[in-house]
Amino acid sequence: MFFQKIIFASRMKNIRNFCIIAHIDHGKSTLADRLLEFTKTISQRDAQAQLLDNMDLERERGITIKSHAIQMNYLLKGVQYTLNLIDTPGHVDFSYEVSRSIAACEGALLIVDASQGIQAQTISNLYLALEQNLEIIPVLNKMDLPGAMPEEVKDQIIELIGCEREDIIPASGKTGLGVEDILNAIVDKVPAPVGNPDSELQALIFDSVFNSFRGIIAYFKITNGEIRKNDKVKFIATGKQYIADEVGVLKLHPEPRDVIKTGDVGYIISGIKEAREVKVGDTITHVDKPTKEAIQGFEEVKPMVFAGIYPVDTEDFEELRESMHKLQLNDASIVFEPESSAALGFGFRCGFLGMLHMEIIQERLEREFDMTVITTVPNVSYLAYTTKGDLITVNNPSDLPDPSKLEYVEEPYIKANIITKSEFVGPVMSLCIQKRGFIVNQSYLTSDRVELVFEMPMGEIVFDFYDKLKTISKGYASFDYHQIGYRQSDLVRLDIKLNGEPVDALSSLIHRTNSYEFGKKICEKLRELLPRQQFEIIIQASIGAKIIARESVRALRKDVTAKCYGGDISRKRKLLEKQKKGKKRMRQVGNVEIPQSAFMAVLKLD
């Protein structure tokens, strides 16, 4: 028993769990490929660019959407080390994936592009890692580029994390420069996991995937104890019990093992069919020797943008529900609840972390689950206070109480950090002020890089803010934000009516000062997009009972006077009056079909 403990302690001493964090497009996935090749985790036959990005969408867009875990073996000075790597996304919309990966690690590679320097998301992800007390290894990537500025960027890194100049490892994911130095630094600097192998089992679930043949596969990291094949286990948050049919480690393809021990990262298959039974952040323990307390998971996800997702055919509602649950397994940051709309029938009110996240979810529903869906206008959640003193959370504009019963409305504000070149400061400032933002701080990081800190309403950035920011800064501005609470605001509900009938899917909550211009633009856009009918369609934008904009789509008309050759004008007038009455009657019973392009038009008003 004593020797067993010594062997076990030395085994744990040789485990390193680390993740890769960086801003979007700084070369994380390419560098991960080089690490896998150098440690011979993958053969030449399996090698391909961005190997860990296994979703078609990730490959097409060249971005990482999902964190990917993989185990490598590395031999250094005659000692075999087990390295568990997690490649994380860089986009701000997927920062929840990053926070989950960090919870399963003891160290992080902070990768900075030598030609672009430190950007907003680099700083944001670094703070996530520092909160968890991770050991940070700075890496200067893309050293082979002609535009690389190693000395300036090293100064930025030293200023940011206070490391020594020689600690920064120059590397290139393309040529393989510095890969060996990175692996040696991981072994030397990243602490081995700590835990008690003889204690009760405690394993943190940090991710899960759905497999149509095996059910739900949960990925975990063991903090204390060990888990063997065929053990009876319990998930603490749900209280459900299962038998571990298969446990194993995450190589390029999952590899079964008889036992997974303290400090290891692995997976469990236990025939779980229901997506609701696996919660990311939950703790796995044994049924006969349970642990007293659960591991402190990570914070609950905070959705930033809300939109309705409806099936095109209302009969597909149940199928859409199943698809959403399976998708939630793979992406724990999406939250949804059922809702109904007069125009679109039954669907879901979904919370996303941002506009890119919303776009990706919609595309994944169509590709992976063959669901064609209609997405309504995105918005954020507001707090409405009534005259009786009640507080109502408004996720949908139709939930806003009547103005006569409304005391005031509060909207969420964010603190936005924008890092850009000094030549774009003017246009960036005017964009933020146009979006009702006000500047809090402006500081020069270097002679030509400025960090601007704004406070602005969340509702103003959900449409097209990021796209506009990239346009005016020629792609050089990087943007990161976090919520700072709610503030009182003069908001009104803008309703869109077609032939007097309000279309709730096109309603929006908007600041009174912007409402007239916004209403006018929507009406003009809808006039272009709505197909002409046999009757006139009147499009109106209204605030309460007050109409603030109006457009009309002319009716398709047959020339009823064509057969009148000459004769009295009263004959023609009689035929035209008869046609007019018919059109009026038709408008009372006729339905206006709204194409999907009209719902999304609001996003592309400019």
Coordinates of C-alpha atoms in Angstrom, one line a residue:
M1 CA 0.0 0.0 0.0
F2 CA 2.9 2.4 0.9
F3 CA 4.7 1.7 -2.4
Q4 CA 1.4 2.1 -4.3
K5 CA 1.1 5.6 -2.8
I6 CA 4.6 6.5 -3.8
I7 CA 4.0 5.3 -7.4
F8 CA 0.8 7.2 -7.5
A9 CA 2.3 10.5 -6.1
S10 CA 5.1 10.3 -8.8
R11 CA 2.4 9.6 -11.5
M12 CA 0.5 12.7 -10.5
K13 CA 3.7 14.7 -10.5
N14 CA 4.0 14.0 -14.2
I15 CA 0.5 15.3 -15.2
R16 CA 0.1 18.8 -16.7
N17 CA -3.3 20.2 -17.5
F18 CA -3.2 23.4 -19.5
C19 CA -5.3 25.4 -22.0
I20 CA -4.5 27.9 -24.8
I21 CA -6.1 31.4 -24.5
A22 CA -5.8 34.3 -27.0
H23 CA -7.7 36.9 -29.0
I24 CA -9.6 35.6 -32.1
D25 CA -7.2 34.8 -35.1
H26 CA -3.9 34.9 -33.1
G27 CA -3.1 31.3 -34.1
K28 CA -4.2 29.1 -31.2
S29 CA -5.4 26.2 -33.3
T30 CA -2.4 26.2 -35.6
L31 CA 0.0 26.1 -32.7
A32 CA -2.1 23.3 -31.1
D33 CA -1.5 21.3 -34.4
R34 CA 2.2 21.8 -34.0
L35 CA 2.2 20.6 -30.4
L36 CA 0.3 17.4 -31.4
E37 CA 2.7 16.7 -34.3
F38 CA 5.8 17.3 -32.1
T39 CA 4.6 14.9 -29.4
K40 CA 3.6 12.4 -32.1
T41 CA 0.0 12.3 -30.8
I42 CA -1.2 12.4 -34.4
S43 CA 0.3 10.5 -37.4
Q44 CA 1.1 12.2 -40.7
R45 CA -2.0 10.5 -42.2
D46 CA -4.3 12.2 -39.7
A47 CA -2.6 15.6 -39.9
Q48 CA -4.6 18.5 -41.3
A49 CA -4.9 22.2 -40.6
Q50 CA -6.9 23.2 -37.5
L51 CA -7.1 19.5 -36.6
L52 CA -9.1 20.0 -33.4
D53 CA -11.8 22.2 -35.1
N54 CA -13.9 19.2 -36.1
M55 CA -17.1 21.1 -37.0
D56 CA -17.7 22.1 -40.7
L57 CA -18.7 25.6 -39.5
E58 CA -15.4 26.0 -37.7
R59 CA -13.4 25.1 -40.7
E60 CA -15.4 27.3 -43.1
R61 CA -15.2 30.4 -40.9
G62 CA -11.7 29.7 -39.6
I63 CA -12.8 30.2 -36.0
T64 CA -12.9 27.9 -33.0
I65 CA -16.5 27.7 -31.6
K66 CA -16.1 24.8 -29.2
S67 CA -13.3 24.0 -26.7
H68 CA -11.4 20.8 -27.6
A69 CA -9.6 18.6 -25.1
I70 CA -6.9 16.1 -26.1
Q71 CA -4.1 14.2 -24.3
M72 CA -0.5 14.1 -25.3
N73 CA 2.5 12.2 -24.0
Y74 CA 5.9 13.9 -23.9
L75 CA 9.3 12.5 -23.0
L76 CA 11.7 15.0 -21.3
K77 CA 15.1 13.9 -19.8
G78 CA 13.9 10.3 -19.7
V79 CA 10.7 11.1 -17.8
Q80 CA 7.3 10.5 -19.5
Y81 CA 4.8 13.4 -18.9
T82 CA 1.1 13.3 -19.6
L83 CA -0.1 16.7 -21.0
N84 CA -3.9 17.4 -21.2
L85 CA -4.4 20.3 -23.6
I86 CA -7.7 22.3 -24.1
D87 CA -7.8 24.5 -27.2
T88 CA -10.3 27.4 -26.5
P89 CA -12.3 29.9 -28.7
G90 CA -11.1 33.5 -29.0
H91 CA -14.3 35.4 -29.9
V92 CA -16.0 37.3 -27.1
D93 CA -19.3 35.5 -27.8
F94 CA -17.7 32.2 -26.7
S95 CA -16.0 33.4 -23.5
Y96 CA -18.2 31.0 -21.5
E97 CA -16.4 28.0 -23.2
V98 CA -13.1 29.6 -22.1
S99 CA -14.2 29.9 -18.5
R100 CA -15.2 26.2 -18.4
S101 CA -11.9 25.1 -19.9
I102 CA -10.0 27.2 -17.4
A103 CA -11.8 25.5 -14.5
A104 CA -10.2 22.1 -15.6
C105 CA -6.6 23.4 -15.8
E106 CA -3.6 24.5 -13.7
G107 CA -1.9 26.5 -16.4
A108 CA -2.5 28.5 -19.6
L109 CA -0.5 29.4 -22.7
L110 CA -1.2 33.1 -23.4
I111 CA -0.7 33.5 -27.1
V112 CA -0.2 37.0 -28.6
D113 CA 0.2 37.8 -32.3
A114 CA 3.6 39.4 -33.0
S115 CA 2.1 41.5 -35.8
Q116 CA -1.1 42.7 -34.0
G117 CA -0.1 42.9 -30.3
I118 CA -2.4 42.6 -27.3
Q119 CA -6.1 43.0 -28.2
A120 CA -9.2 43.3 -26.1
Q121 CA -10.1 39.6 -25.8
T122 CA -6.5 38.7 -24.8
I123 CA -6.9 40.9 -21.7
S124 CA -10.4 39.5 -21.0
N125 CA -9.3 35.8 -21.2
L126 CA -6.1 36.6 -19.2
Y127 CA -8.2 37.9 -16.3
L128 CA -10.4 34.8 -16.4
A129 CA -7.2 32.7 -16.0
L130 CA -5.8 34.9 -13.2
E131 CA -9.0 34.6 -11.2
Q132 CA -8.5 30.8 -11.1
N133 CA -4.8 31.3 -10.1
L134 CA -3.5 29.6 -13.3
E135 CA 0.2 29.7 -14.2
I136 CA 0.6 31.9 -17.3
I137 CA 3.2 31.1 -20.0
P138 CA 3.4 34.0 -22.5
V139 CA 4.0 33.0 -26.1
L140 CA 4.7 35.4 -29.0
N141 CA 3.3 33.8 -32.1
K142 CA 3.5 34.4 -35.9
M143 CA 7.2 35.4 -35.6
D144 CA 7.7 34.4 -39.3
L145 CA 5.4 37.3 -40.6
P146 CA 7.2 40.2 -42.3
G147 CA 5.0 42.6 -40.2
A148 CA 6.1 41.1 -36.9
M149 CA 7.1 43.6 -34.2
P150 CA 8.6 41.4 -31.5
E151 CA 10.2 44.0 -29.3
E152 CA 7.1 46.3 -29.1
V153 CA 4.8 43.4 -28.4
K154 CA 7.1 42.0 -25.8
D155 CA 6.9 45.4 -24.0
Q156 CA 3.1 45.2 -24.1
I157 CA 3.2 41.7 -22.6
I158 CA 5.6 42.7 -19.8
E159 CA 3.4 45.7 -19.0
L160 CA 0.3 43.4 -18.9
I161 CA 1.5 40.5 -16.8
G162 CA 4.7 41.7 -15.3
C163 CA 6.9 38.8 -16.4
E164 CA 10.6 38.8 -17.3
R165 CA 11.5 39.5 -20.9
E166 CA 13.3 36.1 -21.3
D167 CA 10.1 34.3 -20.1
I168 CA 8.3 35.2 -23.3
I169 CA 8.7 32.3 -25.8
P170 CA 9.0 33.4 -29.5
A171 CA 7.1 30.9 -31.7
S172 CA 5.4 30.3 -35.1
G173 CA 2.5 27.9 -35.6
K174 CA 3.3 27.9 -39.3
T175 CA 7.0 27.0 -39.2
G176 CA 7.0 25.1 -35.9
L177 CA 9.5 27.6 -34.3
G178 CA 9.6 27.4 -30.5
V179 CA 7.3 24.4 -30.1
E180 CA 9.9 22.4 -28.1
D181 CA 10.5 25.5 -25.8
I182 CA 6.8 25.7 -25.2
L183 CA 6.5 22.0 -24.2
N184 CA 9.5 22.3 -21.9
A185 CA 8.0 25.5 -20.3
I186 CA 4.7 23.6 -19.7
V187 CA 6.6 20.8 -17.9
D188 CA 8.8 23.2 -15.8
K189 CA 6.2 25.9 -14.9
V190 CA 2.7 24.5 -14.9
P191 CA 2.1 22.9 -11.4
A192 CA 1.0 19.3 -11.3
P193 CA -2.6 18.7 -10.2
V194 CA -3.2 18.3 -6.4
G195 CA -5.7 15.9 -4.9
N196 CA -6.1 12.9 -2.6
P197 CA -6.2 9.6 -4.5
D198 CA -7.6 7.7 -1.4
S199 CA -10.4 10.2 -0.8
E200 CA -14.0 9.9 -2.0
L201 CA -14.5 10.5 -5.8
Q202 CA -14.9 14.1 -6.9
A203 CA -14.9 14.9 -10.6
L204 CA -15.9 18.1 -12.3
I205 CA -17.9 17.9 -15.5
F206 CA -16.6 20.7 -17.8
D207 CA -18.1 19.7 -21.1
S208 CA -20.5 17.2 -22.8
V209 CA -21.4 16.0 -26.2
F210 CA -24.3 14.1 -27.8
N211 CA -23.6 10.8 -29.6
S212 CA -26.6 9.3 -31.4
F213 CA -25.3 5.8 -30.8
R214 CA -23.9 6.0 -27.2
G215 CA -26.1 8.7 -25.7
I216 CA -24.5 11.6 -23.8
I217 CA -20.7 11.6 -23.2
A218 CA -19.6 13.8 -20.3
Y219 CA -16.0 15.1 -20.1
F220 CA -14.6 15.5 -16.5
K221 CA -11.5 16.3 -14.5
I222 CA -10.9 14.2 -11.3
T223 CA -10.0 16.4 -8.3
N224 CA -10.0 13.5 -5.7
G225 CA -10.4 9.7 -5.8
E226 CA -10.6 7.5 -8.9
I227 CA -13.3 6.1 -11.2
R228 CA -13.3 2.6 -12.6
K229 CA -15.2 0.9 -15.4
N230 CA -18.6 -0.4 -14.1
D231 CA -18.6 1.8 -11.0
K232 CA -21.9 3.0 -9.7
V233 CA -21.8 6.8 -9.9
K234 CA -24.0 9.7 -9.0
F235 CA -24.4 13.2 -10.5
I236 CA -24.8 15.5 -7.5
A237 CA -26.8 18.3 -9.0
T238 CA -29.5 16.1 -10.5
G239 CA -29.2 13.3 -7.9
K240 CA -29.4 10.6 -10.7
Q241 CA -27.4 7.4 -10.5
Y242 CA -25.7 5.5 -13.4
I243 CA -23.3 2.7 -14.1
A244 CA -20.0 3.8 -15.8
D245 CA -20.3 1.6 -18.9
E246 CA -17.0 3.1 -20.3
V247 CA -14.4 5.5 -19.0
G248 CA -11.4 6.6 -20.9
V249 CA -9.0 9.4 -21.9
L250 CA -9.4 12.0 -24.7
K251 CA -6.8 11.2 -27.4
L252 CA -7.6 12.2 -31.0
H253 CA -10.3 9.5 -30.7
P254 CA -11.6 8.5 -27.2
E255 CA -9.6 5.6 -25.8
P256 CA -11.2 3.4 -23.1
R257 CA -9.3 2.7 -19.9
D258 CA -10.1 0.5 -16.8
V259 CA -9.5 3.3 -14.4
I260 CA -9.1 7.1 -14.4
K261 CA -7.2 8.6 -11.4
T262 CA -6.8 11.9 -9.6
G263 CA -5.6 14.8 -11.7
D264 CA -6.6 13.1 -15.0
V265 CA -9.0 14.4 -17.6
G266 CA -11.3 11.8 -19.1
Y267 CA -14.8 11.0 -20.4
I268 CA -17.6 8.8 -19.1
I269 CA -20.4 7.0 -21.1
S270 CA -23.2 5.8 -19.0
G271 CA -26.1 5.5 -21.4
I272 CA -27.7 8.8 -20.5
K273 CA -30.4 9.6 -23.1
E274 CA -31.9 12.8 -21.6
A275 CA -30.0 16.0 -22.3
R276 CA -31.4 17.6 -19.1
E277 CA -29.6 15.1 -16.9
V278 CA -26.1 16.3 -17.6
K279 CA -25.3 19.8 -16.2
V280 CA -21.9 21.3 -17.0
G281 CA -20.3 22.3 -13.7
D282 CA -21.8 19.3 -11.9
T283 CA -19.8 16.9 -9.7
I284 CA -19.6 13.1 -10.2
T285 CA -19.2 10.9 -7.1
H286 CA -19.6 7.2 -6.1
V287 CA -23.0 5.9 -4.9
D288 CA -21.7 3.8 -2.1
K289 CA -19.0 6.2 -0.9
P290 CA -20.3 9.7 -1.8
T291 CA -18.4 12.9 -1.2
K292 CA -19.8 15.4 1.3
E293 CA -19.5 18.4 -0.9
A294 CA -19.7 19.3 -4.6
I295 CA -16.8 21.0 -6.4
Q296 CA -17.5 24.7 -6.8
G297 CA -18.4 24.9 -10.5
F298 CA -18.2 28.1 -12.6
E299 CA -20.7 30.9 -12.6
E300 CA -24.1 30.6 -14.3
V301 CA -24.1 31.8 -17.9
K302 CA -25.5 35.4 -18.5
P303 CA -27.2 35.7 -21.9
M304 CA -26.6 39.1 -23.5
V305 CA -29.0 39.0 -26.5
F306 CA -32.5 37.6 -26.7
A307 CA -34.3 36.5 -29.8
G308 CA -37.2 34.2 -30.7
I309 CA -36.6 31.0 -32.7
Y310 CA -39.7 29.6 -34.4
P311 CA -40.1 26.6 -36.7
V312 CA -41.2 27.5 -40.2
D313 CA -43.9 24.8 -39.9
T314 CA -45.7 24.9 -36.5
E315 CA -46.0 21.1 -36.5
D316 CA -42.2 20.9 -36.1
F317 CA -42.3 22.5 -32.6
E318 CA -41.6 19.3 -30.6
E319 CA -38.8 18.3 -33.0
L320 CA -37.3 21.8 -32.5
R321 CA -37.5 21.3 -28.7
E322 CA -35.5 18.1 -29.0
S323 CA -32.9 19.7 -31.2
M324 CA -32.5 22.7 -28.8
H325 CA -31.9 20.3 -25.9
K326 CA -29.2 18.3 -27.8
L327 CA -27.6 21.6 -28.9
Q328 CA -27.6 22.8 -25.3
L329 CA -25.5 19.8 -24.3
N330 CA -22.8 20.7 -26.8
D331 CA -23.1 24.5 -26.1
A332 CA -24.1 25.1 -22.4
S333 CA -24.2 28.8 -22.9
I334 CA -27.5 28.8 -24.8
V335 CA -30.6 29.3 -22.6
F336 CA -34.2 29.0 -23.9
E337 CA -37.8 28.8 -22.8
P338 CA -41.1 28.2 -24.7
E339 CA -43.1 31.2 -25.9
S340 CA -45.8 31.8 -28.4
S341 CA -46.4 34.6 -30.9
A342 CA -49.6 35.6 -32.7
A343 CA -47.8 35.8 -36.0
L344 CA -45.5 32.8 -35.8
G345 CA -47.2 30.3 -33.5
F346 CA -45.2 28.3 -30.9
G347 CA -41.4 28.7 -30.6
F348 CA -38.7 29.5 -28.1
R349 CA -37.3 32.7 -26.5
C350 CA -33.5 32.1 -26.6
G351 CA -30.7 33.9 -24.8
F352 CA -27.3 34.1 -26.6
L353 CA -24.0 35.6 -25.6
G354 CA -23.8 37.8 -28.7
M355 CA -24.8 38.2 -32.3
L356 CA -22.2 35.8 -33.7
H357 CA -23.3 33.2 -31.2
M358 CA -26.9 33.6 -32.4
E359 CA -25.9 33.3 -36.0
I360 CA -23.9 30.1 -35.3
I361 CA -26.8 28.5 -33.3
Q362 CA -29.2 29.2 -36.2
E363 CA -26.8 27.7 -38.7
R364 CA -26.1 24.6 -36.5
L365 CA -29.8 24.0 -36.2
E366 CA -30.1 23.9 -39.9
R367 CA -27.0 21.8 -40.6
E368 CA -26.9 19.3 -37.7
F369 CA -30.6 18.9 -37.1
D370 CA -32.2 19.8 -40.5
M371 CA -34.4 22.4 -38.8
T372 CA -35.4 25.5 -40.8
V373 CA -36.2 28.2 -38.4
I374 CA -37.3 31.8 -38.3
T375 CA -35.3 34.1 -36.0
T376 CA -37.0 37.3 -34.8
V377 CA -35.5 40.7 -34.0
P378 CA -32.8 40.4 -31.3
N379 CA -33.1 42.5 -28.1
V380 CA -31.9 42.5 -24.5
S381 CA -33.8 42.1 -21.2
Y382 CA -35.1 45.2 -19.5
L383 CA -36.6 45.8 -16.0
A384 CA -40.0 47.5 -15.9
Y385 CA -41.3 49.1 -12.7
T386 CA -45.1 49.5 -12.5
T387 CA -47.1 52.2 -10.7
K388 CA -48.1 49.6 -8.1
G389 CA -44.4 49.0 -7.3
D390 CA -44.1 45.6 -9.0
L391 CA -40.9 44.6 -10.9
I392 CA -41.3 42.8 -14.3
T393 CA -38.4 41.4 -16.3
V394 CA -39.1 42.2 -19.9
N395 CA -37.4 39.7 -22.4
N396 CA -39.9 40.3 -25.1
P397 CA -41.3 43.8 -26.2
S398 CA -44.8 42.5 -25.9
D399 CA -44.3 41.9 -22.2
L400 CA -43.9 45.6 -21.5
P401 CA -46.9 46.8 -19.4
D402 CA -49.3 49.5 -20.7
P403 CA -47.7 53.0 -20.5
S404 CA -50.5 54.1 -18.1
K405 CA -49.4 51.4 -15.6
L406 CA -45.7 52.0 -16.1
E407 CA -43.5 54.0 -13.7
Y408 CA -40.2 53.7 -15.5
V409 CA -37.9 51.2 -17.3
E410 CA -34.3 50.3 -16.7
E411 CA -32.0 48.9 -19.3
P412 CA -28.7 47.0 -19.0
Y413 CA -25.5 49.0 -19.4
I414 CA -22.1 47.6 -20.3
K415 CA -18.5 48.8 -19.9
A416 CA -16.9 48.5 -23.4
N417 CA -13.1 48.2 -23.8
I418 CA -12.0 49.1 -27.3
I419 CA -8.4 48.9 -28.3
T420 CA -7.6 50.6 -31.6
K421 CA -4.9 52.5 -33.6
S422 CA -4.7 56.2 -32.7
E423 CA -5.7 57.3 -36.2
F424 CA -9.2 55.8 -35.7
V425 CA -10.0 57.4 -32.3
G426 CA -12.2 60.1 -33.8
P427 CA -14.5 57.7 -35.8
V428 CA -14.7 55.2 -33.0
M429 CA -15.7 57.9 -30.5
S430 CA -18.4 59.3 -32.7
L431 CA -19.8 55.8 -33.3
C432 CA -20.0 55.2 -29.5
I433 CA -21.6 58.6 -28.8
Q434 CA -24.1 57.9 -31.6
K435 CA -25.0 54.7 -29.8
R436 CA -25.7 56.7 -26.6
G437 CA -22.3 55.8 -25.0
F438 CA -20.2 58.2 -22.9
I439 CA -16.4 57.9 -22.5
V440 CA -15.0 56.9 -19.1
N441 CA -11.3 56.6 -19.9
Q442 CA -8.8 57.0 -22.7
S443 CA -5.2 55.7 -22.3
Y444 CA -2.4 55.2 -24.7
L445 CA -0.9 51.7 -24.4
T446 CA 1.9 52.6 -26.9
S447 CA 2.5 55.6 -29.1
D448 CA -0.1 54.5 -31.7
R449 CA -2.4 52.1 -29.7
V450 CA -5.2 53.6 -27.6
E451 CA -7.6 51.9 -25.2
L452 CA -11.0 53.6 -25.0
V453 CA -13.4 52.7 -22.2
F454 CA -17.1 53.5 -22.7
E455 CA -20.2 53.0 -20.8
M456 CA -23.2 52.4 -23.1
P457 CA -26.6 50.6 -23.3
M458 CA -26.4 46.9 -24.1
G459 CA -29.4 47.3 -26.5
E460 CA -27.4 49.6 -28.8
I461 CA -24.7 47.0 -29.5
V462 CA -26.8 44.0 -30.3
F463 CA -27.6 44.9 -33.9
D464 CA -24.6 46.1 -35.9
F465 CA -22.2 47.8 -33.5
Y466 CA -19.4 45.3 -33.9
D467 CA -19.6 45.3 -37.7
K468 CA -19.6 49.1 -37.9
L469 CA -16.6 49.2 -35.5
K470 CA -14.6 46.8 -37.7
T471 CA -15.6 48.9 -40.8
I472 CA -14.5 52.3 -39.5
S473 CA -11.3 51.0 -38.0
K474 CA -10.3 48.9 -41.1
G475 CA -10.5 45.8 -38.9
Y476 CA -8.0 47.1 -36.4
A477 CA -10.3 47.8 -33.4
S478 CA -10.8 45.0 -30.9
F479 CA -13.8 45.0 -28.6
D480 CA -14.7 43.4 -25.3
Y481 CA -17.5 44.2 -22.8
H482 CA -19.0 43.1 -19.5
Q483 CA -22.3 44.1 -17.9
I484 CA -22.3 46.8 -15.1
G485 CA -25.9 46.8 -14.0
Y486 CA -29.2 48.5 -15.0
R487 CA -30.0 52.2 -15.4
Q488 CA -33.2 54.2 -15.8
S489 CA -33.9 55.1 -19.4
D490 CA -36.6 56.7 -21.6
L491 CA -37.6 53.6 -23.5
V492 CA -40.8 53.1 -25.6
R493 CA -42.3 50.1 -27.4
L494 CA -42.3 50.5 -31.2
D495 CA -45.0 48.4 -32.8
I496 CA -45.2 47.6 -36.5
K497 CA -48.7 47.2 -37.8
L498 CA -49.7 45.6 -41.2
N499 CA -53.3 46.7 -42.2
G500 CA -53.9 47.7 -38.6
E501 CA -52.8 44.3 -37.1
P502 CA -49.7 44.5 -34.9
V503 CA -47.0 42.0 -35.7
D504 CA -45.5 41.1 -32.3
A505 CA -42.4 39.5 -33.9
L506 CA -41.3 42.9 -35.3
S507 CA -41.9 44.9 -32.1
S508 CA -38.9 46.4 -30.4
L509 CA -38.0 48.5 -27.3
I510 CA -36.1 51.6 -28.3
H511 CA -35.0 54.9 -26.9
R512 CA -37.5 57.7 -27.6
T513 CA -34.9 59.8 -29.4
N514 CA -34.2 57.1 -31.9
S515 CA -37.8 55.8 -32.3
Y516 CA -38.9 58.2 -35.2
E517 CA -36.0 57.6 -37.4
F518 CA -36.0 53.8 -36.7
G519 CA -39.7 53.5 -37.3
K520 CA -39.4 55.3 -40.6
K521 CA -36.5 53.1 -41.8
I522 CA -38.3 49.9 -40.9
C523 CA -41.5 50.9 -42.8
E524 CA -39.4 51.8 -45.9
K525 CA -37.5 48.5 -45.7
L526 CA -40.7 46.4 -45.3
R527 CA -42.3 48.2 -48.3
E528 CA -39.4 46.8 -50.4
L529 CA -39.5 43.3 -48.9
L530 CA -43.2 42.5 -48.7
P531 CA -44.6 40.9 -51.8
R532 CA -47.5 42.7 -53.5
Q533 CA -50.9 41.2 -52.9
Q534 CA -54.3 41.6 -54.5
F535 CA -55.1 44.2 -51.9
E536 CA -53.2 47.3 -50.6
I537 CA -50.9 46.6 -47.5
I538 CA -50.6 49.5 -45.1
I539 CA -47.4 49.5 -43.0
Q540 CA -47.4 51.6 -39.9
A541 CA -45.0 52.2 -37.0
S542 CA -46.6 53.3 -33.8
I543 CA -45.8 54.2 -30.2
G544 CA -49.0 53.3 -28.2
A545 CA -51.8 54.9 -30.2
K546 CA -49.6 57.4 -32.0
I547 CA -48.6 56.5 -35.6
I548 CA -45.1 57.9 -36.3
A549 CA -44.4 56.5 -39.8
R550 CA -46.5 55.0 -42.7
E551 CA -45.8 53.3 -46.0
S552 CA -48.0 51.3 -48.3
V553 CA -47.5 48.5 -50.7
R554 CA -49.8 49.1 -53.7
A555 CA -52.3 46.4 -54.7
L556 CA -52.0 44.3 -57.9
R557 CA -54.7 45.7 -60.1
K558 CA -56.4 44.4 -63.2
D559 CA -57.3 47.0 -65.8
V560 CA -61.1 46.8 -65.5
T561 CA -61.8 49.8 -67.8
A562 CA -60.0 48.1 -70.8
K563 CA -63.3 47.0 -72.3
C564 CA -64.8 50.5 -72.2
Y565 CA -64.3 52.1 -75.6
G566 CA -65.6 55.6 -75.5
G567 CA -68.9 56.3 -73.8
D568 CA -69.7 58.2 -70.7
I569 CA -67.0 58.6 -67.9
S570 CA -69.6 57.4 -65.4
R571 CA -69.4 53.8 -66.9
K572 CA -65.6 53.8 -66.1
R573 CA -66.2 55.3 -62.7
K574 CA -68.8 52.6 -61.9
L575 CA -66.3 49.8 -62.7
L576 CA -63.5 51.4 -60.7
E577 CA -65.8 51.9 -57.7
K578 CA -66.9 48.2 -57.9
Q579 CA -63.2 47.2 -58.0
K580 CA -62.4 49.4 -55.0
K581 CA -65.1 47.8 -52.9
G582 CA -63.8 44.4 -53.8
K583 CA -60.3 45.3 -52.8
K584 CA -61.5 46.8 -49.5
R585 CA -63.4 43.6 -48.7
M586 CA -60.4 41.5 -49.7
R587 CA -58.2 43.5 -47.3
Q588 CA -60.5 42.7 -44.4
V589 CA -60.2 38.9 -44.9
G590 CA -56.7 38.8 -46.6
N591 CA -53.6 37.7 -44.7
V592 CA -50.2 39.3 -45.2
E593 CA -47.5 36.7 -45.6
I594 CA -44.2 37.9 -44.0
P595 CA -41.0 36.4 -45.5
Q596 CA -38.0 35.5 -43.3
S597 CA -36.0 38.3 -45.0
A598 CA -38.4 40.8 -43.5
F599 CA -37.7 39.7 -39.9
M600 CA -33.9 39.9 -40.4
A601 CA -34.2 43.2 -42.3
V602 CA -34.2 45.1 -39.1
L603 CA -30.6 44.1 -38.6
K604 CA -29.5 45.5 -41.9
L605 CA -31.3 48.8 -41.9
D606 CA -28.2 50.8 -42.9

